[in-house]
Every structure is written in C-alpha cells, then in structure tokens.
Amino acid sequence: MQHIKNILNKHLKQTGLSKNIETALIIEEFLNFLEKEFGSIILKKIKPLYIKNGILSLACVSPAVVQEVNFKKEFLIDKINQKFRGEPLKDIKFIL
C-alpha cells in the first residue's frame, strides 16, 4: 500500500504541476524576504511576473525601486537558494 504523499508527488510530477507549485512558493518566499528587508511599502511597488531559466522577472514602478532592490539582489538570491533545493534563482531581471 502506498502513502497518499507518494501518490500525490507522483501525480504532480506526471502532470507537470510540481514545477508550477515550486515557482509559486519561490515567488511567495521572495516577497516575504522583500517585506522583511524593505518593509511592506515595497510590495506595492514591485510585482513578480515569472521565473524562466532561473531568472526572476520583476515589474517595478520606478528606477529608484530597481536601484534599491538591486543593491541587495545577491543577498535575496542567496536567501531563496538556501531555502529551496538546488539553485532555483540565478538572477533577477527588472522591468520598468
């Protein structure tokens, strides 16, 4: 008899949903780190769009926000990579 956890993991991998779930968790954790580092006001000025090939694309409202987050970019990437297996984030791309 198989445990439900194993059955669910197998089904998620087969349907490709596990990657989508991991991406959503990474983005959620990234937003948590942003809020801790910059305060809740930053969440109104940045919107994560997607992760493709390990690059997180962020929509930002101004160059000042980009500069502020870019200053701690490596720190944020390291925090995410410590939390998740492997190296899910390699870089952050800013879109104005």
mmCIF file of N, CA and C in Angstrom:
data_model
loop_
_atom_site.group_PDB
_atom_site.id
_atom_site.type_symbol
_atom_site.label_atom_id
_atom_site.label_comp_id
_atom_site.label_asym_id
_atom_site.label_seq_id
_atom_site.Cartn_x
_atom_site.Cartn_y
_atom_site.Cartn_z
ATOM 1 N N MET A 1 0.831 -1.170 0.000
ATOM 2 C CA MET A 1 0.000 0.000 0.000
ATOM 3 C C MET A 1 0.891 1.254 0.000
ATOM 4 N N GLN A 2 0.555 2.219 -0.856
ATOM 5 C CA GLN A 2 1.334 3.452 -0.972
ATOM 6 C C GLN A 2 0.738 4.551 -0.102
ATOM 7 N N HIS A 3 1.614 5.396 0.400
ATOM 8 C CA HIS A 3 1.157 6.554 1.159
ATOM 9 C C HIS A 3 0.594 7.597 0.200
ATOM 10 N N ILE A 4 -0.369 8.355 0.676
ATOM 11 C CA ILE A 4 -1.002 9.388 -0.156
ATOM 12 C C ILE A 4 0.023 10.423 -0.617
ATOM 13 N N LYS A 5 1.021 10.709 0.228
ATOM 14 C CA LYS A 5 2.068 11.664 -0.132
ATOM 15 C C LYS A 5 2.800 11.208 -1.386
ATOM 16 N N ASN A 6 3.149 9.931 -1.439
ATOM 17 C CA ASN A 6 3.855 9.397 -2.605
ATOM 18 C C ASN A 6 2.985 9.432 -3.850
ATOM 19 N N ILE A 7 1.722 9.124 -3.687
ATOM 20 C CA ILE A 7 0.789 9.141 -4.819
ATOM 21 C C ILE A 7 0.642 10.566 -5.352
ATOM 22 N N LEU A 8 0.475 11.526 -4.444
ATOM 23 C CA LEU A 8 0.335 12.925 -4.862
ATOM 24 C C LEU A 8 1.598 13.439 -5.538
ATOM 25 N N ASN A 9 2.764 13.141 -4.970
ATOM 26 C CA ASN A 9 4.021 13.579 -5.583
ATOM 27 C C ASN A 9 4.178 13.015 -6.987
ATOM 28 N N LYS A 10 3.855 11.750 -7.152
ATOM 29 C CA LYS A 10 3.956 11.114 -8.464
ATOM 30 C C LYS A 10 3.000 11.780 -9.457
ATOM 31 N N HIS A 11 1.783 12.033 -9.024
ATOM 32 C CA HIS A 11 0.790 12.667 -9.895
ATOM 33 C C HIS A 11 1.210 14.095 -10.272
ATOM 34 N N LEU A 12 1.724 14.847 -9.303
ATOM 35 C CA LEU A 12 2.162 16.218 -9.578
ATOM 36 C C LEU A 12 3.309 16.251 -10.577
ATOM 37 N N LYS A 13 4.232 15.307 -10.454
ATOM 38 C CA LYS A 13 5.348 15.246 -11.403
ATOM 39 C C LYS A 13 4.864 14.864 -12.795
ATOM 40 N N GLN A 14 3.956 13.913 -12.870
ATOM 41 C CA GLN A 14 3.445 13.467 -14.168
ATOM 42 C C GLN A 14 2.684 14.571 -14.887
ATOM 43 N N THR A 15 1.951 15.366 -14.160
ATOM 44 C CA THR A 15 1.145 16.418 -14.785
ATOM 45 C C THR A 15 1.926 17.714 -14.981
ATOM 46 N N GLY A 16 3.126 17.796 -14.429
ATOM 47 C CA GLY A 16 3.932 19.000 -14.562
ATOM 48 C C GLY A 16 3.570 20.093 -13.574
ATOM 49 N N LEU A 17 2.688 19.794 -12.658
ATOM 50 C CA LEU A 17 2.255 20.799 -11.686
ATOM 51 C C LEU A 17 3.298 21.071 -10.605
ATOM 52 N N SER A 18 4.190 20.133 -10.365
ATOM 53 C CA SER A 18 5.162 20.324 -9.286
ATOM 54 C C SER A 18 6.057 21.529 -9.561
ATOM 55 N N LYS A 19 6.423 21.749 -10.819
ATOM 56 C CA LYS A 19 7.258 22.904 -11.174
ATOM 57 C C LYS A 19 6.493 24.211 -10.946
ATOM 58 N N ASN A 20 5.206 24.233 -11.306
ATOM 59 C CA ASN A 20 4.389 25.431 -11.091
ATOM 60 C C ASN A 20 4.219 25.736 -9.606
ATOM 61 N N ILE A 21 4.041 24.695 -8.817
ATOM 62 C CA ILE A 21 3.890 24.879 -7.371
ATOM 63 C C ILE A 21 5.190 25.405 -6.776
ATOM 64 N N GLU A 22 6.316 24.842 -7.208
ATOM 65 C CA GLU A 22 7.610 25.306 -6.703
ATOM 66 C C GLU A 22 7.841 26.772 -7.077
ATOM 67 N N THR A 23 7.500 27.149 -8.301
ATOM 68 C CA THR A 23 7.652 28.540 -8.735
ATOM 69 C C THR A 23 6.817 29.471 -7.866
ATOM 70 N N ALA A 24 5.582 29.092 -7.594
ATOM 71 C CA ALA A 24 4.709 29.913 -6.747
ATOM 72 C C ALA A 24 5.286 30.046 -5.338
ATOM 73 N N LEU A 25 5.839 28.967 -4.806
ATOM 74 C CA LEU A 25 6.435 29.009 -3.469
ATOM 75 C C LEU A 25 7.678 29.898 -3.438
ATOM 76 N N ILE A 26 8.482 29.827 -4.488
ATOM 77 C CA ILE A 26 9.685 30.667 -4.574
ATOM 78 C C ILE A 26 9.292 32.140 -4.611
ATOM 79 N N ILE A 27 8.300 32.474 -5.430
ATOM 80 C CA ILE A 27 7.851 33.865 -5.532
ATOM 81 C C ILE A 27 7.274 34.346 -4.200
ATOM 82 N N GLU A 28 6.490 33.506 -3.549
ATOM 83 C CA GLU A 28 5.927 33.879 -2.248
ATOM 84 C C GLU A 28 7.033 34.137 -1.227
ATOM 85 N N GLU A 29 8.030 33.278 -1.211
ATOM 86 C CA GLU A 29 9.136 33.442 -0.267
ATOM 87 C C GLU A 29 9.958 34.688 -0.610
ATOM 88 N N PHE A 30 10.137 34.947 -1.894
ATOM 89 C CA PHE A 30 10.849 36.151 -2.319
ATOM 90 C C PHE A 30 10.134 37.402 -1.804
ATOM 91 N N LEU A 31 8.813 37.428 -1.930
ATOM 92 C CA LEU A 31 8.031 38.565 -1.431
ATOM 93 C C LEU A 31 8.168 38.712 0.083
ATOM 94 N N ASN A 32 8.217 37.589 0.794
ATOM 95 C CA ASN A 32 8.422 37.636 2.250
ATOM 96 C C ASN A 32 9.771 38.258 2.599
ATOM 97 N N PHE A 33 10.822 37.849 1.868
ATOM 98 C CA PHE A 33 12.151 38.415 2.103
ATOM 99 C C PHE A 33 12.176 39.905 1.767
ATOM 100 N N LEU A 34 11.509 40.289 0.682
ATOM 101 C CA LEU A 34 11.442 41.713 0.321
ATOM 102 C C LEU A 34 10.806 42.525 1.447
ATOM 103 N N GLU A 35 9.701 42.011 1.951
ATOM 104 C CA GLU A 35 8.995 42.726 3.013
ATOM 105 C C GLU A 35 9.861 42.853 4.267
ATOM 106 N N LYS A 36 10.588 41.798 4.605
ATOM 107 C CA LYS A 36 11.463 41.843 5.781
ATOM 108 C C LYS A 36 12.595 42.852 5.597
ATOM 109 N N GLU A 37 13.148 42.916 4.393
ATOM 110 C CA GLU A 37 14.293 43.785 4.132
ATOM 111 C C GLU A 37 13.914 45.247 3.912
ATOM 112 N N PHE A 38 12.778 45.485 3.241
ATOM 113 C CA PHE A 38 12.428 46.844 2.818
ATOM 114 C C PHE A 38 11.130 47.378 3.421
ATOM 115 N N GLY A 39 10.371 46.537 4.085
ATOM 116 C CA GLY A 39 9.084 46.954 4.634
ATOM 117 C C GLY A 39 7.951 46.680 3.658
ATOM 118 N N SER A 40 6.740 46.774 4.147
ATOM 119 C CA SER A 40 5.575 46.396 3.337
ATOM 120 C C SER A 40 5.304 47.355 2.182
ATOM 121 N N ILE A 41 5.804 48.574 2.244
ATOM 122 C CA ILE A 41 5.560 49.548 1.177
ATOM 123 C C ILE A 41 6.161 49.086 -0.154
ATOM 124 N N ILE A 42 7.241 48.314 -0.095
ATOM 125 C CA ILE A 42 7.901 47.846 -1.323
ATOM 126 C C ILE A 42 6.998 46.913 -2.118
ATOM 127 N N LEU A 43 6.118 46.193 -1.426
ATOM 128 C CA LEU A 43 5.249 45.235 -2.106
ATOM 129 C C LEU A 43 4.250 45.924 -3.031
ATOM 130 N N LYS A 44 4.003 47.205 -2.812
ATOM 131 C CA LYS A 44 3.115 47.963 -3.694
ATOM 132 C C LYS A 44 3.848 48.472 -4.929
ATOM 133 N N LYS A 45 5.171 48.382 -4.918
ATOM 134 C CA LYS A 45 5.981 48.948 -5.992
ATOM 135 C C LYS A 45 6.644 47.901 -6.874
ATOM 136 N N ILE A 46 6.513 46.636 -6.490
ATOM 137 C CA ILE A 46 7.145 45.537 -7.229
ATOM 138 C C ILE A 46 6.132 44.420 -7.430
ATOM 139 N N LYS A 47 6.179 43.822 -8.616
ATOM 140 C CA LYS A 47 5.315 42.670 -8.874
ATOM 141 C C LYS A 47 6.140 41.590 -9.579
ATOM 142 N N PRO A 48 6.299 40.426 -8.946
ATOM 143 C CA PRO A 48 6.972 39.320 -9.624
ATOM 144 C C PRO A 48 6.116 38.841 -10.794
ATOM 145 N N LEU A 49 6.732 38.675 -11.948
ATOM 146 C CA LEU A 49 5.994 38.260 -13.134
ATOM 147 C C LEU A 49 6.117 36.761 -13.384
ATOM 148 N N TYR A 50 7.354 36.267 -13.465
ATOM 149 C CA TYR A 50 7.578 34.850 -13.743
ATOM 150 C C TYR A 50 9.037 34.502 -13.479
ATOM 151 N N ILE A 51 9.300 33.199 -13.450
ATOM 152 C CA ILE A 51 10.670 32.691 -13.369
ATOM 153 C C ILE A 51 10.892 31.836 -14.607
ATOM 154 N N LYS A 52 11.917 32.157 -15.368
ATOM 155 C CA LYS A 52 12.250 31.390 -16.567
ATOM 156 C C LYS A 52 13.761 31.189 -16.593
ATOM 157 N N ASN A 53 14.170 29.936 -16.703
ATOM 158 C CA ASN A 53 15.589 29.574 -16.720
ATOM 159 C C ASN A 53 16.341 30.133 -15.509
ATOM 160 N N GLY A 54 15.679 30.143 -14.367
ATOM 161 C CA GLY A 54 16.314 30.595 -13.141
ATOM 162 C C GLY A 54 16.377 32.106 -12.979
ATOM 163 N N ILE A 55 15.727 32.844 -13.870
ATOM 164 C CA ILE A 55 15.739 34.304 -13.801
ATOM 165 C C ILE A 55 14.348 34.794 -13.402
ATOM 166 N N LEU A 56 14.284 35.475 -12.275
ATOM 167 C CA LEU A 56 13.031 36.048 -11.788
ATOM 168 C C LEU A 56 12.850 37.421 -12.418
ATOM 169 N N SER A 57 11.763 37.608 -13.135
ATOM 170 C CA SER A 57 11.452 38.906 -13.740
ATOM 171 C C SER A 57 10.508 39.668 -12.825
ATOM 172 N N LEU A 58 10.903 40.902 -12.522
ATOM 173 C CA LEU A 58 10.124 41.755 -11.632
ATOM 174 C C LEU A 58 9.698 43.021 -12.359
ATOM 175 N N ALA A 59 8.427 43.364 -12.273
ATOM 176 C CA ALA A 59 7.945 44.654 -12.769
ATOM 177 C C ALA A 59 8.104 45.655 -11.630
ATOM 178 N N CYS A 60 8.717 46.798 -11.927
ATOM 179 C CA CYS A 60 8.968 47.823 -10.912
ATOM 180 C C CYS A 60 8.398 49.153 -11.374
ATOM 181 N N VAL A 61 7.961 49.972 -10.426
ATOM 182 C CA VAL A 61 7.316 51.238 -10.773
ATOM 183 C C VAL A 61 8.299 52.366 -11.062
ATOM 184 N N SER A 62 9.542 52.242 -10.585
ATOM 185 C CA SER A 62 10.482 53.339 -10.807
ATOM 186 C C SER A 62 11.927 52.847 -10.762
ATOM 187 N N PRO A 63 12.828 53.620 -11.384
ATOM 188 C CA PRO A 63 14.255 53.283 -11.309
ATOM 189 C C PRO A 63 14.787 53.289 -9.873
ATOM 190 N N ALA A 64 14.216 54.111 -9.015
ATOM 191 C CA ALA A 64 14.658 54.155 -7.615
ATOM 192 C C ALA A 64 14.397 52.823 -6.916
ATOM 193 N N VAL A 65 13.268 52.210 -7.212
ATOM 194 C CA VAL A 65 12.937 50.904 -6.634
ATOM 195 C C VAL A 65 13.905 49.853 -7.162
ATOM 196 N N VAL A 66 14.181 49.907 -8.459
ATOM 197 C CA VAL A 66 15.134 48.965 -9.065
ATOM 198 C C VAL A 66 16.482 49.087 -8.369
ATOM 199 N N GLN A 67 16.949 50.302 -8.194
ATOM 200 C CA GLN A 67 18.251 50.525 -7.568
ATOM 201 C C GLN A 67 18.276 49.992 -6.135
ATOM 202 N N GLU A 68 17.216 50.244 -5.409
ATOM 203 C CA GLU A 68 17.135 49.803 -4.015
ATOM 204 C C GLU A 68 17.182 48.277 -3.904
ATOM 205 N N VAL A 69 16.402 47.594 -4.729
ATOM 206 C CA VAL A 69 16.365 46.127 -4.687
ATOM 207 C C VAL A 69 17.645 45.551 -5.288
ATOM 208 N N ASN A 70 18.143 46.170 -6.347
ATOM 209 C CA ASN A 70 19.361 45.686 -6.998
ATOM 210 C C ASN A 70 20.544 45.694 -6.028
ATOM 211 N N PHE A 71 20.541 46.627 -5.112
ATOM 212 C CA PHE A 71 21.603 46.719 -4.111
ATOM 213 C C PHE A 71 21.683 45.449 -3.260
ATOM 214 N N LYS A 72 20.545 44.806 -3.003
ATOM 215 C CA LYS A 72 20.505 43.587 -2.175
ATOM 216 C C LYS A 72 20.167 42.342 -2.996
ATOM 217 N N LYS A 73 20.323 42.432 -4.291
ATOM 218 C CA LYS A 73 19.943 41.335 -5.185
ATOM 219 C C LYS A 73 20.643 40.022 -4.831
ATOM 220 N N GLU A 74 21.948 40.047 -4.683
ATOM 221 C CA GLU A 74 22.695 38.817 -4.386
ATOM 222 C C GLU A 74 22.260 38.217 -3.050
ATOM 223 N N PHE A 75 22.029 39.062 -2.072
ATOM 224 C CA PHE A 75 21.558 38.604 -0.763
ATOM 225 C C PHE A 75 20.213 37.894 -0.902
ATOM 226 N N LEU A 76 19.287 38.491 -1.655
ATOM 227 C CA LEU A 76 17.955 37.903 -1.841
ATOM 228 C C LEU A 76 18.041 36.573 -2.587
ATOM 229 N N ILE A 77 18.873 36.517 -3.620
ATOM 230 C CA ILE A 77 19.050 35.270 -4.379
ATOM 231 C C ILE A 77 19.612 34.182 -3.468
ATOM 232 N N ASP A 78 20.616 34.528 -2.676
ATOM 233 C CA ASP A 78 21.209 33.549 -1.750
ATOM 234 C C ASP A 78 20.189 33.036 -0.740
ATOM 235 N N LYS A 79 19.362 33.928 -0.208
ATOM 236 C CA LYS A 79 18.334 33.521 0.759
ATOM 237 C C LYS A 79 17.356 32.519 0.139
ATOM 238 N N ILE A 80 16.917 32.791 -1.078
ATOM 239 C CA ILE A 80 15.989 31.881 -1.765
ATOM 240 C C ILE A 80 16.663 30.544 -2.027
ATOM 241 N N ASN A 81 17.890 30.569 -2.518
ATOM 242 C CA ASN A 81 18.591 29.330 -2.850
ATOM 243 C C ASN A 81 18.899 28.494 -1.613
ATOM 244 N N GLN A 82 19.052 29.127 -0.461
ATOM 245 C CA GLN A 82 19.239 28.379 0.783
ATOM 246 C C GLN A 82 17.952 27.681 1.198
ATOM 247 N N LYS A 83 16.842 28.327 0.935
ATOM 248 C CA LYS A 83 15.539 27.805 1.360
ATOM 249 C C LYS A 83 15.064 26.643 0.482
ATOM 250 N N PHE A 84 15.414 26.682 -0.809
ATOM 251 C CA PHE A 84 14.945 25.671 -1.757
ATOM 252 C C PHE A 84 16.113 24.827 -2.259
ATOM 253 N N ARG A 85 15.793 23.621 -2.684
ATOM 254 C CA ARG A 85 16.817 22.703 -3.176
ATOM 255 C C ARG A 85 17.441 23.224 -4.462
ATOM 256 N N GLY A 86 18.712 22.943 -4.618
ATOM 257 C CA GLY A 86 19.389 23.340 -5.841
ATOM 258 C C GLY A 86 19.598 24.838 -5.873
ATOM 259 N N GLU A 87 19.538 25.368 -7.063
ATOM 260 C CA GLU A 87 19.702 26.803 -7.257
ATOM 261 C C GLU A 87 18.555 27.305 -8.116
ATOM 262 N N PRO A 88 17.361 27.458 -7.537
ATOM 263 C CA PRO A 88 16.215 27.855 -8.363
ATOM 264 C C PRO A 88 16.340 29.261 -8.943
ATOM 265 N N LEU A 89 17.075 30.148 -8.258
ATOM 266 C CA LEU A 89 17.258 31.505 -8.774
ATOM 267 C C LEU A 89 18.721 31.754 -9.090
ATOM 268 N N LYS A 90 18.953 32.219 -10.309
ATOM 269 C CA LYS A 90 20.308 32.580 -10.721
ATOM 270 C C LYS A 90 20.460 34.086 -10.822
ATOM 271 N N ASP A 91 19.363 34.759 -11.148
ATOM 272 C CA ASP A 91 19.435 36.206 -11.347
ATOM 273 C C ASP A 91 18.041 36.819 -11.201
ATOM 274 N N ILE A 92 18.022 38.135 -11.123
ATOM 275 C CA ILE A 92 16.771 38.893 -11.087
ATOM 276 C C ILE A 92 16.834 39.929 -12.196
ATOM 277 N N LYS A 93 15.785 39.977 -12.991
ATOM 278 C CA LYS A 93 15.693 40.947 -14.084
ATOM 279 C C LYS A 93 14.602 41.947 -13.725
ATOM 280 N N PHE A 94 14.915 43.224 -13.907
ATOM 281 C CA PHE A 94 13.971 44.290 -13.576
ATOM 282 C C PHE A 94 13.354 44.857 -14.846
ATOM 283 N N ILE A 95 12.045 45.046 -14.828
ATOM 284 C CA ILE A 95 11.309 45.604 -15.959
ATOM 285 C C ILE A 95 10.582 46.847 -15.466
ATOM 286 N N LEU A 96 10.841 47.959 -16.147
ATOM 287 C CA LEU A 96 10.181 49.220 -15.762
ATOM 288 C C LEU A 96 8.933 49.441 -16.571
#
